[in-house]
mmCIF file of C-alpha atoms and ligand atoms in Angstrom:
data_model
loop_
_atom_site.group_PDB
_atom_site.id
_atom_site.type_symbol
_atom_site.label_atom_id
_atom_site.label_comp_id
_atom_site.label_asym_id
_atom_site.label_seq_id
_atom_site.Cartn_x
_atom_site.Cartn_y
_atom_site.Cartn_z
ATOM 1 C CA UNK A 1 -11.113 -16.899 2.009
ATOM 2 C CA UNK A 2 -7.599 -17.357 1.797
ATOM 3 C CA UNK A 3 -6.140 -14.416 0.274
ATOM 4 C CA UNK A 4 -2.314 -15.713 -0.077
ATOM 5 C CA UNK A 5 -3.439 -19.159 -2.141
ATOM 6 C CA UNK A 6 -7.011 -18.648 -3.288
ATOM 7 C CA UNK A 7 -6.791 -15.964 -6.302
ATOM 8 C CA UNK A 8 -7.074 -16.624 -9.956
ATOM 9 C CA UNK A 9 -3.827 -15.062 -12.053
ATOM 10 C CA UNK A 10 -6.460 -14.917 -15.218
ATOM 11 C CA UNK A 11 -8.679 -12.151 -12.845
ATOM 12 C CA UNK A 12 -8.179 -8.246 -12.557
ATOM 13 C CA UNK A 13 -10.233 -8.049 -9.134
ATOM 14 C CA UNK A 14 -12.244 -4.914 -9.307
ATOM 15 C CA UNK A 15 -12.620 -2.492 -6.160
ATOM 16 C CA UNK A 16 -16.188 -4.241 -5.523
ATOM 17 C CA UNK A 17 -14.659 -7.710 -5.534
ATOM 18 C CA UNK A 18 -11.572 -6.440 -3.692
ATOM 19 C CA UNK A 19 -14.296 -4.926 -1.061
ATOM 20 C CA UNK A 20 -15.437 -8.485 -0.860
ATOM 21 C CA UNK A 21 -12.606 -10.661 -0.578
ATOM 22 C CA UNK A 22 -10.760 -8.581 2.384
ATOM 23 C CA UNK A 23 -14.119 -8.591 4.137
ATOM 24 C CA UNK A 24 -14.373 -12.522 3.886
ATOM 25 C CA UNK A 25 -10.782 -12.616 5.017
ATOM 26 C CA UNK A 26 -11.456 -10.495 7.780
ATOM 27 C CA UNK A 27 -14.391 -12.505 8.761
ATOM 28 C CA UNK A 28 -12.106 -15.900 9.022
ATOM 29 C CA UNK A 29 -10.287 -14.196 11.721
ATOM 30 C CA UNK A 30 -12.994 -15.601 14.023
ATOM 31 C CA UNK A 31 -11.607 -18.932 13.464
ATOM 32 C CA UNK A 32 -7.955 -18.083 12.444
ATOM 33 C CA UNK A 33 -6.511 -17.973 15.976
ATOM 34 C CA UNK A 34 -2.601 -17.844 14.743
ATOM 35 C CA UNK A 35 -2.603 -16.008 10.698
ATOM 36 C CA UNK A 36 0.142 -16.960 8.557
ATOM 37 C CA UNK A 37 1.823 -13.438 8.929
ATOM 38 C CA UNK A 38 4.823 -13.657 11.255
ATOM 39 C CA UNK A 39 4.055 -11.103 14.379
ATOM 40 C CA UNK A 40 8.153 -10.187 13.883
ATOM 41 C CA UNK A 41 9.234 -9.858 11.269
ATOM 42 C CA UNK A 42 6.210 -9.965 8.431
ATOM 43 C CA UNK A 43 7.428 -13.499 6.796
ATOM 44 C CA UNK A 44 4.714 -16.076 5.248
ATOM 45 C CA UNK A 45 6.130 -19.528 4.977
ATOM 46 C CA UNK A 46 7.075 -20.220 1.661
ATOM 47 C CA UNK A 47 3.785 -23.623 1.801
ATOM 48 C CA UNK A 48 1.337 -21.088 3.057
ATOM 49 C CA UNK A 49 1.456 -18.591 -0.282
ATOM 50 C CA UNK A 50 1.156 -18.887 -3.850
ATOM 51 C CA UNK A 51 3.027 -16.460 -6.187
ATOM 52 C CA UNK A 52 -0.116 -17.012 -8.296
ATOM 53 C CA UNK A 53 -2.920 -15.845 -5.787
ATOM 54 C CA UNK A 54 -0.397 -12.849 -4.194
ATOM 55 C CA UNK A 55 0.675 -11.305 -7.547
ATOM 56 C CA UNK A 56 -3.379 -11.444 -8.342
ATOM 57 C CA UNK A 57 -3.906 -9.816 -5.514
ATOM 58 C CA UNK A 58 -1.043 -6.995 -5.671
ATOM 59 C CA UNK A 59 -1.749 -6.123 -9.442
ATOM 60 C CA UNK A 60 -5.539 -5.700 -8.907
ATOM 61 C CA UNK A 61 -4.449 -3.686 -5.673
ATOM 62 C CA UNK A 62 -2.526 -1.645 -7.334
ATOM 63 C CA UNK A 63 -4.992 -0.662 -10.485
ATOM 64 C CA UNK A 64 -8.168 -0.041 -8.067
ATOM 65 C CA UNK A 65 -5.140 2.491 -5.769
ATOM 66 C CA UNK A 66 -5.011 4.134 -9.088
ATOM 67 C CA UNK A 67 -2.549 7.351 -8.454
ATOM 68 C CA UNK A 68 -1.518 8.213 -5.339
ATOM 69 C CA UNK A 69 1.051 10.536 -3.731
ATOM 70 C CA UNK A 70 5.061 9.599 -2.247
ATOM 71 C CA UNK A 71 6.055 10.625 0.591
ATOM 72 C CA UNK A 72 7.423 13.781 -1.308
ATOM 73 C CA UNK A 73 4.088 14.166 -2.996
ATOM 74 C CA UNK A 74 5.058 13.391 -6.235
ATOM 75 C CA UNK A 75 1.696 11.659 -7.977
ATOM 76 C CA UNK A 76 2.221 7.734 -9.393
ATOM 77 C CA UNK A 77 0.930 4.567 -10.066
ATOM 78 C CA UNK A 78 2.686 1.862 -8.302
ATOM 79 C CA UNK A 79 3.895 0.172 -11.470
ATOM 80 C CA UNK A 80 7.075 -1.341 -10.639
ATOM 81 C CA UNK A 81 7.014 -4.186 -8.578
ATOM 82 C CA UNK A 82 10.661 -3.961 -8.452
ATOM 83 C CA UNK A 83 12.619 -3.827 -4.971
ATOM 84 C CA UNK A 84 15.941 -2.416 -7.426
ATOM 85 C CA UNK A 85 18.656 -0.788 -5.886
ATOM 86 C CA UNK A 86 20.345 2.921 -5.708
ATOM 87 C CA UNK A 87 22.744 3.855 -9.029
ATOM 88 C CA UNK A 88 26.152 2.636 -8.329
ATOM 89 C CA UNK A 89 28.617 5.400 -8.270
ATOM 90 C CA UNK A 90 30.337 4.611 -10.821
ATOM 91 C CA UNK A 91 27.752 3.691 -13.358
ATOM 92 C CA UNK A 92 27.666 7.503 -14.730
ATOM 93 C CA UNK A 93 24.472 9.406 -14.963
ATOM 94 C CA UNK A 94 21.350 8.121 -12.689
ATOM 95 C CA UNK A 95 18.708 7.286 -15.122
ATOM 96 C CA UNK A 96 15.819 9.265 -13.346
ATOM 97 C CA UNK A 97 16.043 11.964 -10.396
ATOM 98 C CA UNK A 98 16.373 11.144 -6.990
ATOM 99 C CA UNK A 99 12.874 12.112 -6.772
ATOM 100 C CA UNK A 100 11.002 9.708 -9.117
ATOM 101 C CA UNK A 101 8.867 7.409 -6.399
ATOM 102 C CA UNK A 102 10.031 4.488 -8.914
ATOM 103 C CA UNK A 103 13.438 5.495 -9.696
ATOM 104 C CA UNK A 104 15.084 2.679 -7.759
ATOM 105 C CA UNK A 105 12.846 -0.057 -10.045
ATOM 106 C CA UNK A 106 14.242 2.141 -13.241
ATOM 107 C CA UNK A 107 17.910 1.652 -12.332
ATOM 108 C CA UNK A 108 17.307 -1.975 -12.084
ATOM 109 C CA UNK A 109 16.036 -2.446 -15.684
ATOM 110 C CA UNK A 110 18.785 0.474 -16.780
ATOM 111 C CA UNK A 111 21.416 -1.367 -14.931
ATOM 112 C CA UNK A 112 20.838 -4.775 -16.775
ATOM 113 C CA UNK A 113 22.258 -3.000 -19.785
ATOM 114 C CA UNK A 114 25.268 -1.926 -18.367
ATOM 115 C CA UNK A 115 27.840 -4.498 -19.479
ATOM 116 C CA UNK A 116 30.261 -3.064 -22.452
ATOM 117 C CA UNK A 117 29.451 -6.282 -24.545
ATOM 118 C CA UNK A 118 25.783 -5.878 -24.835
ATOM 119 C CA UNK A 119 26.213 -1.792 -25.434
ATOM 120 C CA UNK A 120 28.750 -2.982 -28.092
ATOM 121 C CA UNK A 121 26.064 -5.302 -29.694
ATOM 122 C CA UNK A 122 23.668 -2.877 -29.684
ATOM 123 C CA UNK A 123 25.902 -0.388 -31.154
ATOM 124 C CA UNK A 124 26.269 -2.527 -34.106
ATOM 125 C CA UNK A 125 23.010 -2.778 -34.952
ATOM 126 C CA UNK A 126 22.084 1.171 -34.122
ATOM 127 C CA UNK A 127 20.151 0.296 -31.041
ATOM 128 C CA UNK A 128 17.455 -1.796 -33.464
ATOM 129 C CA UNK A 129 17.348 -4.803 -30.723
ATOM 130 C CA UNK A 130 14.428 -7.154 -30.102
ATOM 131 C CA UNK A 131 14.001 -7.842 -26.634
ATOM 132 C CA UNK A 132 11.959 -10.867 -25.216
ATOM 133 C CA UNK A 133 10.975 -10.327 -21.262
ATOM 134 C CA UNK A 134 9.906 -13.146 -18.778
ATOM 135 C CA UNK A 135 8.365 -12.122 -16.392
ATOM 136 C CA UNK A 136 7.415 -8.279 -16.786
ATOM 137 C CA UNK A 137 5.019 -7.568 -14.454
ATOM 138 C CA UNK A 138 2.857 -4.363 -15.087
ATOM 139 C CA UNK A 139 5.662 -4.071 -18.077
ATOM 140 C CA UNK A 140 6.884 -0.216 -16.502
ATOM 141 C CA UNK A 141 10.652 -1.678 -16.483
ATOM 142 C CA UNK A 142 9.691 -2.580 -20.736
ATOM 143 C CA UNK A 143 7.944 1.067 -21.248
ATOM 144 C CA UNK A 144 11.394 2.534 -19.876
ATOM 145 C CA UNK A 145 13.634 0.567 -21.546
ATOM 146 C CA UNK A 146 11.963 1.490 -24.808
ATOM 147 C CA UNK A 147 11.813 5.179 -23.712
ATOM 148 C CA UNK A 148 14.923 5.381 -21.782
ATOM 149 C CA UNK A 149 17.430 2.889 -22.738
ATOM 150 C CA UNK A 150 16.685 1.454 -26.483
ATOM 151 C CA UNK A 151 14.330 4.264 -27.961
ATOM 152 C CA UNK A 152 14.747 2.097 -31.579
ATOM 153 C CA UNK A 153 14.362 -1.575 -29.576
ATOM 154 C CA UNK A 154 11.396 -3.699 -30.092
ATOM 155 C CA UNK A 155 10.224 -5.540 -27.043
ATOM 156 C CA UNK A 156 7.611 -8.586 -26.580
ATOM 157 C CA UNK A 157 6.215 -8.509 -22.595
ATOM 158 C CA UNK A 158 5.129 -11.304 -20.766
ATOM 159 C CA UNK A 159 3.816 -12.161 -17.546
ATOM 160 C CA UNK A 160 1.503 -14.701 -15.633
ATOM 161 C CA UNK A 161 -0.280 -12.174 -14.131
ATOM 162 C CA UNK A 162 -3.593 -11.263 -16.291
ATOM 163 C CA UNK A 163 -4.095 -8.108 -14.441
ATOM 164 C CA UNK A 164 -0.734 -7.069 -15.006
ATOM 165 C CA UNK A 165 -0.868 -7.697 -18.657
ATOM 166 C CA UNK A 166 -4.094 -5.394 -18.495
ATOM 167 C CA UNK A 167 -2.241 -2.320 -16.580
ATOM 168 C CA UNK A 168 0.205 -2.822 -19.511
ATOM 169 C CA UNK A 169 -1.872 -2.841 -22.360
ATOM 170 C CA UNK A 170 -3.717 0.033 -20.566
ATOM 171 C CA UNK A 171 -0.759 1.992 -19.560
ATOM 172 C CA UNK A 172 2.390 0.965 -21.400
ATOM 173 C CA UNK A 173 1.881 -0.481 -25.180
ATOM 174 C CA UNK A 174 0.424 2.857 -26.259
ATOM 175 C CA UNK A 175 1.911 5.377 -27.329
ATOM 176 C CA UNK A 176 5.084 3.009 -28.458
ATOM 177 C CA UNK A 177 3.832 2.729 -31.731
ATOM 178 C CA UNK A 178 3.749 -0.638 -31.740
ATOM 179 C CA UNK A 179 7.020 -1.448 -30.422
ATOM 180 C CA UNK A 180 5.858 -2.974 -27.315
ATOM 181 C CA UNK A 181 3.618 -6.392 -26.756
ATOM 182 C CA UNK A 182 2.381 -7.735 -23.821
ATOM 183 C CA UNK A 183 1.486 -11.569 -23.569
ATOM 184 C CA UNK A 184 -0.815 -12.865 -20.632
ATOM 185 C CA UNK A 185 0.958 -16.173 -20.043
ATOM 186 C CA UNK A 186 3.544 -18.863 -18.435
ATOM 187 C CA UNK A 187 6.968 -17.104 -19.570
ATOM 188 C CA UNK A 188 8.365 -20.507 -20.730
ATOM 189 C CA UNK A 189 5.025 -21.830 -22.491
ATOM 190 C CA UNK A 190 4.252 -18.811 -24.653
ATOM 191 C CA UNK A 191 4.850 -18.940 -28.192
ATOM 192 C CA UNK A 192 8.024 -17.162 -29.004
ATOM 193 C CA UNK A 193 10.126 -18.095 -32.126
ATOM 194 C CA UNK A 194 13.483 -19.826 -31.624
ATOM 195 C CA UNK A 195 16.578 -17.781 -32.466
ATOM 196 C CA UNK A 196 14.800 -14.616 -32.488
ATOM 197 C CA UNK A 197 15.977 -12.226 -29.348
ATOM 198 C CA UNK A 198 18.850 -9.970 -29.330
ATOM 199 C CA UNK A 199 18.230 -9.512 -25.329
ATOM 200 C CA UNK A 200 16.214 -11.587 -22.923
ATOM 201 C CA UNK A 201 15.516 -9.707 -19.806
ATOM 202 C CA UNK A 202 14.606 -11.574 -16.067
ATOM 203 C CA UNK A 203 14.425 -8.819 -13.547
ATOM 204 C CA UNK A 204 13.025 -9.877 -10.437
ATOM 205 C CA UNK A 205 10.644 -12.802 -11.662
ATOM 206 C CA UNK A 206 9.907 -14.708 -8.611
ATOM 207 C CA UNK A 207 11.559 -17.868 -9.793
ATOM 208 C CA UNK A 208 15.246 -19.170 -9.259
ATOM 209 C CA UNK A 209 14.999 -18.456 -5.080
ATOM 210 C CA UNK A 210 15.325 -22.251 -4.173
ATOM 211 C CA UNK A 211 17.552 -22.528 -1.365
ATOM 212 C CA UNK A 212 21.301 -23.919 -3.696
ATOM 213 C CA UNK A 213 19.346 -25.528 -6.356
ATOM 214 C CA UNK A 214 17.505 -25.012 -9.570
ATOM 215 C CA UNK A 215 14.220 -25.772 -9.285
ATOM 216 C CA UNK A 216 12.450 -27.852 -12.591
ATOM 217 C CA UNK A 217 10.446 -24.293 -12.977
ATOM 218 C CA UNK A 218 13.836 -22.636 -13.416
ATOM 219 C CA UNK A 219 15.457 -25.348 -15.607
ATOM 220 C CA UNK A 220 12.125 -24.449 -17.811
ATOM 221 C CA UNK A 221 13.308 -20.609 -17.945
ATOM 222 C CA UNK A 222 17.022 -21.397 -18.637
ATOM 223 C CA UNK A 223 15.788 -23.672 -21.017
ATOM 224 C CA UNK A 224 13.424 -21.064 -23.025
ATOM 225 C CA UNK A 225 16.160 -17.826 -22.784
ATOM 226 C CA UNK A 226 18.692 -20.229 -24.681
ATOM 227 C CA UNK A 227 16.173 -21.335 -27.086
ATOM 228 C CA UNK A 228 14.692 -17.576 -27.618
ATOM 229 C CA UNK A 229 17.538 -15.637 -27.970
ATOM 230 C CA UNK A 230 19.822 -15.179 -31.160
ATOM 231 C CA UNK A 231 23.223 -17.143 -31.691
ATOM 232 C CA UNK A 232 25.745 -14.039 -29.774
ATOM 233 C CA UNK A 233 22.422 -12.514 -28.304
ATOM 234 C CA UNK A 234 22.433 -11.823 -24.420
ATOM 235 C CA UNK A 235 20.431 -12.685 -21.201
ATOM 236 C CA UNK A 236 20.172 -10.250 -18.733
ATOM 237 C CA UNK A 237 19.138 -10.902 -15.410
ATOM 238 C CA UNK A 238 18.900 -8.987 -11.907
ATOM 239 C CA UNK A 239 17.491 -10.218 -8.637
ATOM 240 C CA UNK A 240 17.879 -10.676 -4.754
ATOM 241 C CA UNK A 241 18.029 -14.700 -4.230
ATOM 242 C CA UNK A 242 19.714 -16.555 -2.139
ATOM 243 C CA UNK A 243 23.599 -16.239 -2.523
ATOM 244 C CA UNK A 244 23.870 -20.117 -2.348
ATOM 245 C CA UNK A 245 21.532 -20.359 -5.352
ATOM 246 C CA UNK A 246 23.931 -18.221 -7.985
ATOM 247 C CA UNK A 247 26.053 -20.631 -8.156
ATOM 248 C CA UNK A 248 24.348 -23.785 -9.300
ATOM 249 C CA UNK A 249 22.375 -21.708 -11.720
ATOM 250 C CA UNK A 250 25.482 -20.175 -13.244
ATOM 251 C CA UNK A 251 26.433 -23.817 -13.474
ATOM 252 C CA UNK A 252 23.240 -25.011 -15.339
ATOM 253 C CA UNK A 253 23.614 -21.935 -17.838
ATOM 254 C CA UNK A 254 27.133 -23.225 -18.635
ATOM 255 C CA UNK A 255 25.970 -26.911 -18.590
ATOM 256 C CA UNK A 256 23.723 -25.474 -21.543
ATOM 257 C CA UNK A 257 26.827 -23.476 -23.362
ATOM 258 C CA UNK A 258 25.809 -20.538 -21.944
ATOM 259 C CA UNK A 259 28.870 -18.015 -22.046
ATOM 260 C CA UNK A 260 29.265 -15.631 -18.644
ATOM 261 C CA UNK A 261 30.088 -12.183 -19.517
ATOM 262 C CA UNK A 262 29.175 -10.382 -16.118
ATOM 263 C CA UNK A 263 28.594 -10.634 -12.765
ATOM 264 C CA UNK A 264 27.833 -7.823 -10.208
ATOM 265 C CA UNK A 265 26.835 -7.844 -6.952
ATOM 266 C CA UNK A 266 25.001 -4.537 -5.765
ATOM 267 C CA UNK A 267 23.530 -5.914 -2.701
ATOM 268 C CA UNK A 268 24.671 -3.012 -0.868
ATOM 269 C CA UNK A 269 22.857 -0.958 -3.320
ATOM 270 C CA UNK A 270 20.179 -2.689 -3.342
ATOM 271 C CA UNK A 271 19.921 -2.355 0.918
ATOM 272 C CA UNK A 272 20.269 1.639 0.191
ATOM 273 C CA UNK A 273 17.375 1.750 -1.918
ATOM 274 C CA UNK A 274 14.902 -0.082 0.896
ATOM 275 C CA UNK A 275 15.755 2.465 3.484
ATOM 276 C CA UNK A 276 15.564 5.533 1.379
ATOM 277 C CA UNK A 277 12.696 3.601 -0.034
ATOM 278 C CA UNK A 278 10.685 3.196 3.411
ATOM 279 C CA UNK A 279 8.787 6.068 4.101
ATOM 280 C CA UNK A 280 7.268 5.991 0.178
ATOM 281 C CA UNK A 281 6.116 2.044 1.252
ATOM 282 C CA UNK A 282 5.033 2.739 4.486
ATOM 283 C CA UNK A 283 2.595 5.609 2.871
ATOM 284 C CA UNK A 284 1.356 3.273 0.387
ATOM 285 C CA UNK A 285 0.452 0.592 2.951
ATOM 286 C CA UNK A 286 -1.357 2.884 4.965
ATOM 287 C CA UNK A 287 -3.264 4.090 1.755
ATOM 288 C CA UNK A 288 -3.898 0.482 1.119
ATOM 289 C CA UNK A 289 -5.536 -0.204 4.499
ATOM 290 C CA UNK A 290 -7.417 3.136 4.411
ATOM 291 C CA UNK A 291 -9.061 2.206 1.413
ATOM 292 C CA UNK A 292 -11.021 -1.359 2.272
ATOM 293 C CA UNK A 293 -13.549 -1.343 5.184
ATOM 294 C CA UNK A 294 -13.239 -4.286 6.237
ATOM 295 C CA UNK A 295 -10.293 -3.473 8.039
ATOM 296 C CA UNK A 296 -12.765 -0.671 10.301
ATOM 297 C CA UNK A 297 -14.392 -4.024 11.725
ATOM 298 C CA UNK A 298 -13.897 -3.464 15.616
ATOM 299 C CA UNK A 299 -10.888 -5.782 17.110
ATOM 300 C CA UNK A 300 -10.775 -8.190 13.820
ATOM 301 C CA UNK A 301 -10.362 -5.432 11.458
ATOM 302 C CA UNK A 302 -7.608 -3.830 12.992
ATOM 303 C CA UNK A 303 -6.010 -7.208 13.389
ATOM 304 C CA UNK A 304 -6.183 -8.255 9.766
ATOM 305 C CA UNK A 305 -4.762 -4.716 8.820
ATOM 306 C CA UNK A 306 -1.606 -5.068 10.739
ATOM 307 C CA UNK A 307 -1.375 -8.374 9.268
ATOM 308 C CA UNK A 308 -2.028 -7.378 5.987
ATOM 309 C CA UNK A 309 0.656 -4.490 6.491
ATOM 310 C CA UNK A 310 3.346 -6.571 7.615
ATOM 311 C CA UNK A 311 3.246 -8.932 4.400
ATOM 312 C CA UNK A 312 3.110 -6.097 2.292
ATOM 313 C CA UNK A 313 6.247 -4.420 4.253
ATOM 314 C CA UNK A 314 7.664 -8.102 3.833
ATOM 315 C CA UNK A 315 6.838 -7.997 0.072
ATOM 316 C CA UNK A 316 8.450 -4.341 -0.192
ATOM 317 C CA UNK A 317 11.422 -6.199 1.797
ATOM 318 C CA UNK A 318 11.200 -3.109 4.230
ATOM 319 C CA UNK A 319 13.959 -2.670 6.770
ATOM 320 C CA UNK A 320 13.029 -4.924 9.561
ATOM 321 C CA UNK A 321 11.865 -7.480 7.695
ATOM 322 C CA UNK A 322 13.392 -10.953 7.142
ATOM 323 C CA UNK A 323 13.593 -10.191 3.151
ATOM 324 C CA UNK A 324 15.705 -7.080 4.239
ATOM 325 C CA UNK A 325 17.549 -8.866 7.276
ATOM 326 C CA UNK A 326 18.443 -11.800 4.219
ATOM 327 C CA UNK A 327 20.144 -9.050 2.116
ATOM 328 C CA UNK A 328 22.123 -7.695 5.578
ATOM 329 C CA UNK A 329 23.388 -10.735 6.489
ATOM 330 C CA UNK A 330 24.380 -11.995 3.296
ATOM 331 C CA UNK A 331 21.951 -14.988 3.068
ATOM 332 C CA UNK A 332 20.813 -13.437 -0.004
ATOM 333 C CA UNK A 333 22.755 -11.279 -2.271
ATOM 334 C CA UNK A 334 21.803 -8.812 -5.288
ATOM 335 C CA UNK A 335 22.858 -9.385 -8.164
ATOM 336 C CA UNK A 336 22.915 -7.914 -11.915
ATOM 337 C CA UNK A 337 23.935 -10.887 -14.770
ATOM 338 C CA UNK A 338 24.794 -11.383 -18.237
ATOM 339 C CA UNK A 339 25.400 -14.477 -20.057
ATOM 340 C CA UNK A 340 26.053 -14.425 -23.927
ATOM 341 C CA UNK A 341 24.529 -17.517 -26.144
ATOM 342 C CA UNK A 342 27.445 -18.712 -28.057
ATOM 343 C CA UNK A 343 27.557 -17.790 -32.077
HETATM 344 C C1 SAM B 1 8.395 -9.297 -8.298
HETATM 345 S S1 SAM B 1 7.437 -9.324 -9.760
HETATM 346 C C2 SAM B 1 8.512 -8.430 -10.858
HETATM 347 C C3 SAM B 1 7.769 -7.871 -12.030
HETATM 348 C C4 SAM B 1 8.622 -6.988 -12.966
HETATM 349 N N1 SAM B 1 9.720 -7.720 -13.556
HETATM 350 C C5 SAM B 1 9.150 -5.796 -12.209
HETATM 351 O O1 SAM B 1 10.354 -5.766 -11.900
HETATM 352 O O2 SAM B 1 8.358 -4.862 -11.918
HETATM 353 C C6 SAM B 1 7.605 -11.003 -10.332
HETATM 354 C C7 SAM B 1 6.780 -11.274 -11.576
HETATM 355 O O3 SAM B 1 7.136 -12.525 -12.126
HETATM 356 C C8 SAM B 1 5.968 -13.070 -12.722
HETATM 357 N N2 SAM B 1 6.177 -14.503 -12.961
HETATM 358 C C9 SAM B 1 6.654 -15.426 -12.109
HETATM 359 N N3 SAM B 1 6.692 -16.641 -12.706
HETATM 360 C C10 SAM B 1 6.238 -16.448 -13.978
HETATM 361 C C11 SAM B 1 6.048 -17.303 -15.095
HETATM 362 N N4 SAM B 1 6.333 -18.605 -15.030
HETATM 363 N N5 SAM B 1 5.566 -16.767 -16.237
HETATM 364 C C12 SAM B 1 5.285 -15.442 -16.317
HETATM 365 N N6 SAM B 1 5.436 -14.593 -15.296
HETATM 366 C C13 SAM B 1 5.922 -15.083 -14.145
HETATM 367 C C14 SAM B 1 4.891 -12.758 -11.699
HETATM 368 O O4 SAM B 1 3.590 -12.855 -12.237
HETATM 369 C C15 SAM B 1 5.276 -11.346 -11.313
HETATM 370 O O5 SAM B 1 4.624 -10.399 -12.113
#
């Protein structure tokens, strides 16, 4: 069992089968002599995982984890799988307490709004915006954008992810009388009417991370944000990708008459929030490990587990890790973007 390429995206993985598959990939470290898990610094080679089988993984973690407690011992459900970054001074008001265990994953979907054009546009139309997002994960960044930042917004969901889709159907969609959908799905194949977004919103989707090029997947997302949103309507878009990658994508956006409105970089931010985020990860992994016995299994066990911990640290892009190192160094940057489609 290869945990980082052989999970379904249609499958919510139950506790049982969760019990299962870390036991089986336990077991093949009898004949796994080297593990695709760096010893240093927690990286998997980008040929040796699939975003399809990890995110399967991670979302069915996360639902059978259920609540647990920060480091502060505040009770949550790890919703946001959003590194984010700490609230610019500058940017006013933080838009939760320096307390909330997901408050760094809030100011990334608060601060995608923060560009005086789209607040003008919303203005305008008393905050009655339809947002389309690609990529949404559990959909907690949608829930508190149409809480938090858009309380009259309607917003369509989607992600790849079918367990994901689940935890948002379960978790997110009610109570929002109807406001918010979620869509199990590719982002670019779904059904989604032409012309018909005020906002489309990419935070964090683990696409456009190619090394200085766009990749055909991300020529696909360009592709459905201009044909999605409204003539004057506005794509919104945060990440941590390679710096050399901005660039050419900015470039495709324009080759498509896309309009830039904004560009900031909060990579230093963005660093902030992993360190004061650490000790809330760290807990969680541990929690994680606790939980499947597999990991007890004398001399293998304990082996996988530190394996298993150091690709989740990697994943949280926990200081020491070469996802952190990238952001120190510069090799890749954080930033928050906005691009207007053209009236
Ligand atoms: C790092 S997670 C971020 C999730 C969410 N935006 C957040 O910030 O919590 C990346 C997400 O992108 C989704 N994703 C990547 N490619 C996708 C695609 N082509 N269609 C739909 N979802 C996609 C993955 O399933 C995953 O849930």
């Amino acid at each position: 069992m290869d945990i980082f390429t052989g999970l379904n995206p249609e499958t919510k993985y139950s506790n049982g089968r969760l019990q299962l598959i870390f036991g089986a990939w336990v077991a093949s470290a009898l004949f796994d002599r080297k593990g695709k898990v760096s010893v240093g610094n927690g990286d998997i080679s980008e040929d040796d995982y699939t975003k399809q089988s990890i995110y399967a993984l991670l979302y069915s973690l996360y639902r059978e984890m259920g609540t647990v407690l920060s480091e502060h011992g505040e009770p949550y459900e790890f919703t946001f799988n959003t590194w984010g970054y700490d609230w610019p001074a500058g940017w006013g008001k933080r838009p939760a307490g320096t307390r909330d265990p997901q408050r760094f994953g809030k100011y990334a979907y608060s601060g995608l709004f923060q560009v005086d054009e789209v607040q003008a546009y919303a203005a305008a139309r008393d905050g009655r915006v339809h947002i389309v997002e690609m990529g949404c994960g559990t959909g907690a960044g949608a829930h508190h954008v149409c809480t938090e930042v858009w309380p009259e917004c309607t917003y369509v969901a989607i992600d790849m992810q079918g367990a994901a889709i689940e935890t948002c159907r379960r978790k997110h969609v009610p109570g929002l009388n109807g406001r918010l959908t979620a869509i199990h799905g590719d982002a670019t194949k779904v059904d989604i009417a032409s012309n018909s977004a005020d906002f489309i919103v990419i935070n964090e989707t683990h696409v456009m991370e190619y090394a200085g090029l766009v990749t055909e997947e991300d020529a696909r997302f360009f592709g459905a944000v201009l044909d999605r949103l409204k003539p004057g309507g506005f794509f919104v878009w945060g990440n941590a990708i390679p710096n050399v990658t901005w660039q050419p994508c900015f470039d495709y956006l324009k080759s498509l008459g896309m309009v830039e409105v904004q560009v900031q970089d909060v990579t230093a931010e963005a660093i902030v929030a992993r360190d004061l985020d650490e000790p809330r990860a760290e807990a969680y992994v541990k929690e994680c490990v606790n939980k499947f016995l597999a990991f007890r299994v004398p001399f293998i066990g304990p082996r996988r587990a530190r394996e298993a911990g150091r690709a989740m640290r990697n994943f949280f892009r926990h200081p020491g890790t070469r996802l952190y190192d990238n952001m120190v160094d510069g090799t890749d940057t954080y930033k928050v973007v906005c691009f207007q489609k053209p009236l």
